[in-house]
């Protein structure tokens, strides 16, 4: 794709796409994997939509996260995209059965990371870089929690306290 940029002194205006940067680093990477254009179920697909849903329920009851369920379905059962087969995403399928996780997965992973950094800080008091990374991670948690509260995914009184965070992870 040809990108036309127009220089306007202090910054460039890019007409084909916006370079959205990372939250706490200088990166503006745009590389990503691309899905096939055709959204139909592949001819080699053996599982039916009901079989896939049953497998999703079984994996969710074992405690797998939605993304991990997708990885298992892809690697073990050859399901390229659950959405193409069932018409719904994994999380929506789980919500319909009441098996969705209470805390969104991205927020859960950030809280897990903060707990791990905090544990490291308990052993290594002088590690200033870890302290800085903990501050950045917690700011991401607060920003994401604010978003989930406004979209009513989390209750408005949800708080991320460091004392309760380790119980959330366990």
PDB file of C-alpha atoms in Angstrom:
ATOM      1  CA  UNK A   1       0.000   0.000   0.000  1.00  0.00           C
ATOM      2  CA  UNK A   2       1.241   3.447  -0.881  1.00  0.00           C
ATOM      3  CA  UNK A   3       1.207   5.859   1.991  1.00  0.00           C
ATOM      4  CA  UNK A   4       1.061   9.523   1.183  1.00  0.00           C
ATOM      5  CA  UNK A   5       2.423  11.813   3.846  1.00  0.00           C
ATOM      6  CA  UNK A   6       2.146  15.532   3.852  1.00  0.00           C
ATOM      7  CA  UNK A   7       4.671  17.466   5.889  1.00  0.00           C
ATOM      8  CA  UNK A   8       3.221  20.301   7.928  1.00  0.00           C
ATOM      9  CA  UNK A   9       6.231  21.467   9.881  1.00  0.00           C
ATOM     10  CA  UNK A  10       6.304  19.776  13.272  1.00  0.00           C
ATOM     11  CA  UNK A  11       4.462  16.535  12.438  1.00  0.00           C
ATOM     12  CA  UNK A  12       3.403  14.472   9.434  1.00  0.00           C
ATOM     13  CA  UNK A  13      -0.180  13.794   8.495  1.00  0.00           C
ATOM     14  CA  UNK A  14      -0.598  10.259   7.247  1.00  0.00           C
ATOM     15  CA  UNK A  15      -3.638   9.746   5.037  1.00  0.00           C
ATOM     16  CA  UNK A  16      -3.984   5.946   4.937  1.00  0.00           C
ATOM     17  CA  UNK A  17      -3.784   4.914   8.595  1.00  0.00           C
ATOM     18  CA  UNK A  18      -3.235   6.397  12.029  1.00  0.00           C
ATOM     19  CA  UNK A  19      -0.096   5.352  13.903  1.00  0.00           C
ATOM     20  CA  UNK A  20      -1.389   4.641  17.349  1.00  0.00           C
ATOM     21  CA  UNK A  21       1.524   4.310  19.734  1.00  0.00           C
ATOM     22  CA  UNK A  22       2.093   2.132  22.750  1.00  0.00           C
ATOM     23  CA  UNK A  23       0.989   3.418  26.123  1.00  0.00           C
ATOM     24  CA  UNK A  24       4.324   3.363  27.934  1.00  0.00           C
ATOM     25  CA  UNK A  25       6.947   3.009  25.212  1.00  0.00           C
ATOM     26  CA  UNK A  26       7.973   4.631  21.966  1.00  0.00           C
ATOM     27  CA  UNK A  27       6.831   1.816  19.665  1.00  0.00           C
ATOM     28  CA  UNK A  28       4.355   2.407  16.864  1.00  0.00           C
ATOM     29  CA  UNK A  29       4.425  -1.049  15.305  1.00  0.00           C
ATOM     30  CA  UNK A  30       1.758  -1.973  12.765  1.00  0.00           C
ATOM     31  CA  UNK A  31       2.688  -5.585  12.056  1.00  0.00           C
ATOM     32  CA  UNK A  32      -0.006  -8.155  12.760  1.00  0.00           C
ATOM     33  CA  UNK A  33      -1.197 -11.496  11.456  1.00  0.00           C
ATOM     34  CA  UNK A  34      -3.857 -11.328   8.757  1.00  0.00           C
ATOM     35  CA  UNK A  35      -6.926 -13.552   8.564  1.00  0.00           C
ATOM     36  CA  UNK A  36      -8.030 -14.970   5.205  1.00  0.00           C
ATOM     37  CA  UNK A  37     -10.442 -12.780   3.278  1.00  0.00           C
ATOM     38  CA  UNK A  38     -13.028 -15.539   2.869  1.00  0.00           C
ATOM     39  CA  UNK A  39     -14.982 -16.012   6.106  1.00  0.00           C
ATOM     40  CA  UNK A  40     -16.604 -19.330   5.224  1.00  0.00           C
ATOM     41  CA  UNK A  41     -15.807 -22.565   7.054  1.00  0.00           C
ATOM     42  CA  UNK A  42     -12.912 -24.443   5.376  1.00  0.00           C
ATOM     43  CA  UNK A  43     -13.847 -27.610   3.462  1.00  0.00           C
ATOM     44  CA  UNK A  44     -11.477 -29.724   5.594  1.00  0.00           C
ATOM     45  CA  UNK A  45     -13.251 -28.735   8.832  1.00  0.00           C
ATOM     46  CA  UNK A  46     -14.718 -31.874  10.441  1.00  0.00           C
ATOM     47  CA  UNK A  47     -16.239 -30.457  13.665  1.00  0.00           C
ATOM     48  CA  UNK A  48     -19.754 -29.082  13.671  1.00  0.00           C
ATOM     49  CA  UNK A  49     -20.805 -25.906  15.476  1.00  0.00           C
ATOM     50  CA  UNK A  50     -22.427 -27.900  18.295  1.00  0.00           C
ATOM     51  CA  UNK A  51     -19.300 -30.021  18.826  1.00  0.00           C
ATOM     52  CA  UNK A  52     -17.184 -26.869  19.011  1.00  0.00           C
ATOM     53  CA  UNK A  53     -19.556 -25.283  21.541  1.00  0.00           C
ATOM     54  CA  UNK A  54     -19.502 -28.444  23.685  1.00  0.00           C
ATOM     55  CA  UNK A  55     -15.686 -28.428  23.612  1.00  0.00           C
ATOM     56  CA  UNK A  56     -15.658 -24.725  24.585  1.00  0.00           C
ATOM     57  CA  UNK A  57     -17.940 -25.447  27.570  1.00  0.00           C
ATOM     58  CA  UNK A  58     -15.785 -28.393  28.629  1.00  0.00           C
ATOM     59  CA  UNK A  59     -12.546 -26.353  28.469  1.00  0.00           C
ATOM     60  CA  UNK A  60     -14.164 -23.415  30.296  1.00  0.00           C
ATOM     61  CA  UNK A  61     -15.261 -25.699  33.130  1.00  0.00           C
ATOM     62  CA  UNK A  62     -11.631 -26.867  33.412  1.00  0.00           C
ATOM     63  CA  UNK A  63     -10.675 -23.222  34.026  1.00  0.00           C
ATOM     64  CA  UNK A  64      -9.244 -22.245  30.643  1.00  0.00           C
ATOM     65  CA  UNK A  65      -9.371 -18.579  29.596  1.00  0.00           C
ATOM     66  CA  UNK A  66     -11.140 -17.657  26.319  1.00  0.00           C
ATOM     67  CA  UNK A  67      -7.862 -17.070  24.455  1.00  0.00           C
ATOM     68  CA  UNK A  68      -6.429 -20.355  25.725  1.00  0.00           C
ATOM     69  CA  UNK A  69      -9.606 -22.138  24.592  1.00  0.00           C
ATOM     70  CA  UNK A  70      -9.050 -20.673  21.120  1.00  0.00           C
ATOM     71  CA  UNK A  71      -5.453 -21.903  21.071  1.00  0.00           C
ATOM     72  CA  UNK A  72      -6.495 -25.437  22.121  1.00  0.00           C
ATOM     73  CA  UNK A  73      -9.249 -25.536  19.489  1.00  0.00           C
ATOM     74  CA  UNK A  74      -6.823 -24.341  16.824  1.00  0.00           C
ATOM     75  CA  UNK A  75      -3.941 -26.661  17.715  1.00  0.00           C
ATOM     76  CA  UNK A  76      -5.777 -29.814  18.798  1.00  0.00           C
ATOM     77  CA  UNK A  77      -8.990 -29.754  16.763  1.00  0.00           C
ATOM     78  CA  UNK A  78      -8.039 -27.729  13.672  1.00  0.00           C
ATOM     79  CA  UNK A  79     -10.675 -25.036  14.230  1.00  0.00           C
ATOM     80  CA  UNK A  80      -9.314 -21.985  12.412  1.00  0.00           C
ATOM     81  CA  UNK A  81     -11.860 -19.428  13.650  1.00  0.00           C
ATOM     82  CA  UNK A  82     -14.656 -20.285  16.089  1.00  0.00           C
ATOM     83  CA  UNK A  83     -16.620 -17.251  14.900  1.00  0.00           C
ATOM     84  CA  UNK A  84     -16.784 -18.548  11.318  1.00  0.00           C
ATOM     85  CA  UNK A  85     -18.053 -21.936  12.461  1.00  0.00           C
ATOM     86  CA  UNK A  86     -20.506 -20.932  15.199  1.00  0.00           C
ATOM     87  CA  UNK A  87     -21.367 -17.362  14.257  1.00  0.00           C
ATOM     88  CA  UNK A  88     -20.223 -16.118  17.683  1.00  0.00           C
ATOM     89  CA  UNK A  89     -16.947 -15.405  19.412  1.00  0.00           C
ATOM     90  CA  UNK A  90     -15.740 -17.637  22.261  1.00  0.00           C
ATOM     91  CA  UNK A  91     -16.455 -15.071  24.975  1.00  0.00           C
ATOM     92  CA  UNK A  92     -20.029 -14.528  23.729  1.00  0.00           C
ATOM     93  CA  UNK A  93     -20.589 -18.293  23.706  1.00  0.00           C
ATOM     94  CA  UNK A  94     -19.305 -18.480  27.290  1.00  0.00           C
ATOM     95  CA  UNK A  95     -21.486 -15.527  28.379  1.00  0.00           C
ATOM     96  CA  UNK A  96     -24.585 -17.192  26.957  1.00  0.00           C
ATOM     97  CA  UNK A  97     -23.930 -20.218  29.211  1.00  0.00           C
ATOM     98  CA  UNK A  98     -22.838 -18.143  32.217  1.00  0.00           C
ATOM     99  CA  UNK A  99     -19.266 -19.468  32.054  1.00  0.00           C
ATOM    100  CA  UNK A 100     -17.526 -16.182  31.218  1.00  0.00           C
ATOM    101  CA  UNK A 101     -14.798 -15.035  33.633  1.00  0.00           C
ATOM    102  CA  UNK A 102     -15.867 -12.423  36.201  1.00  0.00           C
ATOM    103  CA  UNK A 103     -12.901 -10.161  35.377  1.00  0.00           C
ATOM    104  CA  UNK A 104     -11.991  -9.520  31.697  1.00  0.00           C
ATOM    105  CA  UNK A 105      -8.956 -11.475  30.569  1.00  0.00           C
ATOM    106  CA  UNK A 106      -6.711  -8.514  29.685  1.00  0.00           C
ATOM    107  CA  UNK A 107      -7.345  -6.901  33.066  1.00  0.00           C
ATOM    108  CA  UNK A 108      -6.753 -10.223  34.814  1.00  0.00           C
ATOM    109  CA  UNK A 109      -3.360 -10.628  33.090  1.00  0.00           C
ATOM    110  CA  UNK A 110      -2.310  -7.093  34.098  1.00  0.00           C
ATOM    111  CA  UNK A 111      -3.305  -7.715  37.737  1.00  0.00           C
ATOM    112  CA  UNK A 112      -1.388 -11.006  37.629  1.00  0.00           C
ATOM    113  CA  UNK A 113       1.685  -9.167  36.323  1.00  0.00           C
ATOM    114  CA  UNK A 114       1.399  -6.510  39.049  1.00  0.00           C
ATOM    115  CA  UNK A 115       1.159  -9.212  41.741  1.00  0.00           C
ATOM    116  CA  UNK A 116       4.266 -10.897  40.348  1.00  0.00           C
ATOM    117  CA  UNK A 117       6.211  -7.598  40.271  1.00  0.00           C
ATOM    118  CA  UNK A 118       5.065  -6.818  43.815  1.00  0.00           C
ATOM    119  CA  UNK A 119       6.286 -10.246  44.966  1.00  0.00           C
ATOM    120  CA  UNK A 120       9.635  -9.562  43.282  1.00  0.00           C
ATOM    121  CA  UNK A 121       9.792  -6.166  45.009  1.00  0.00           C
ATOM    122  CA  UNK A 122       9.316  -7.905  48.366  1.00  0.00           C
ATOM    123  CA  UNK A 123      12.497  -9.893  47.775  1.00  0.00           C
ATOM    124  CA  UNK A 124      14.490  -7.175  45.975  1.00  0.00           C
ATOM    125  CA  UNK A 125      13.853  -3.874  47.724  1.00  0.00           C
ATOM    126  CA  UNK A 126      16.485  -1.893  45.826  1.00  0.00           C
ATOM    127  CA  UNK A 127      15.265  -2.796  42.348  1.00  0.00           C
ATOM    128  CA  UNK A 128      14.258   0.666  41.128  1.00  0.00           C
ATOM    129  CA  UNK A 129      13.399  -0.468  37.597  1.00  0.00           C
ATOM    130  CA  UNK A 130      10.840  -2.939  38.958  1.00  0.00           C
ATOM    131  CA  UNK A 131       9.308  -0.178  41.020  1.00  0.00           C
ATOM    132  CA  UNK A 132       8.955   1.955  37.896  1.00  0.00           C
ATOM    133  CA  UNK A 133       7.479  -0.950  35.889  1.00  0.00           C
ATOM    134  CA  UNK A 134       5.000  -1.619  38.703  1.00  0.00           C
ATOM    135  CA  UNK A 135       3.837   2.006  38.521  1.00  0.00           C
ATOM    136  CA  UNK A 136       3.361   1.688  34.741  1.00  0.00           C
ATOM    137  CA  UNK A 137       1.506  -1.610  35.082  1.00  0.00           C
ATOM    138  CA  UNK A 138      -0.787  -0.230  37.760  1.00  0.00           C
ATOM    139  CA  UNK A 139      -1.554   2.828  35.637  1.00  0.00           C
ATOM    140  CA  UNK A 140      -2.568   0.454  32.816  1.00  0.00           C
ATOM    141  CA  UNK A 141      -4.785  -1.436  35.267  1.00  0.00           C
ATOM    142  CA  UNK A 142      -6.520   1.758  36.402  1.00  0.00           C
ATOM    143  CA  UNK A 143      -7.032   2.967  32.842  1.00  0.00           C
ATOM    144  CA  UNK A 144      -8.473  -0.373  31.719  1.00  0.00           C
ATOM    145  CA  UNK A 145     -10.662  -0.622  34.830  1.00  0.00           C
ATOM    146  CA  UNK A 146     -12.041   2.857  34.119  1.00  0.00           C
ATOM    147  CA  UNK A 147     -12.929   1.736  30.586  1.00  0.00           C
ATOM    148  CA  UNK A 148     -14.620  -1.454  31.820  1.00  0.00           C
ATOM    149  CA  UNK A 149     -16.593   0.501  34.423  1.00  0.00           C
ATOM    150  CA  UNK A 150     -17.919   2.923  31.794  1.00  0.00           C
ATOM    151  CA  UNK A 151     -18.885   0.025  29.495  1.00  0.00           C
ATOM    152  CA  UNK A 152     -20.496  -1.710  32.516  1.00  0.00           C
ATOM    153  CA  UNK A 153     -18.386  -4.851  32.261  1.00  0.00           C
ATOM    154  CA  UNK A 154     -17.094  -4.241  35.807  1.00  0.00           C
ATOM    155  CA  UNK A 155     -19.252  -2.998  38.696  1.00  0.00           C
ATOM    156  CA  UNK A 156     -18.783   0.723  39.488  1.00  0.00           C
ATOM    157  CA  UNK A 157     -17.382  -0.062  42.954  1.00  0.00           C
ATOM    158  CA  UNK A 158     -14.622  -2.392  41.622  1.00  0.00           C
ATOM    159  CA  UNK A 159     -11.225  -1.493  43.074  1.00  0.00           C
ATOM    160  CA  UNK A 160      -7.802  -2.969  42.462  1.00  0.00           C
ATOM    161  CA  UNK A 161      -6.178  -3.031  45.885  1.00  0.00           C
ATOM    162  CA  UNK A 162      -2.771  -4.716  46.119  1.00  0.00           C
ATOM    163  CA  UNK A 163      -3.957  -6.727  49.141  1.00  0.00           C
ATOM    164  CA  UNK A 164      -6.979  -8.179  47.340  1.00  0.00           C
ATOM    165  CA  UNK A 165      -5.218  -8.584  44.000  1.00  0.00           C
ATOM    166  CA  UNK A 166      -3.344 -11.722  45.044  1.00  0.00           C
ATOM    167  CA  UNK A 167      -6.641 -13.362  46.099  1.00  0.00           C
ATOM    168  CA  UNK A 168      -8.149 -12.429  42.711  1.00  0.00           C
ATOM    169  CA  UNK A 169      -5.305 -14.275  40.964  1.00  0.00           C
ATOM    170  CA  UNK A 170      -5.458 -17.402  43.144  1.00  0.00           C
TER     171      UNK A 170
END
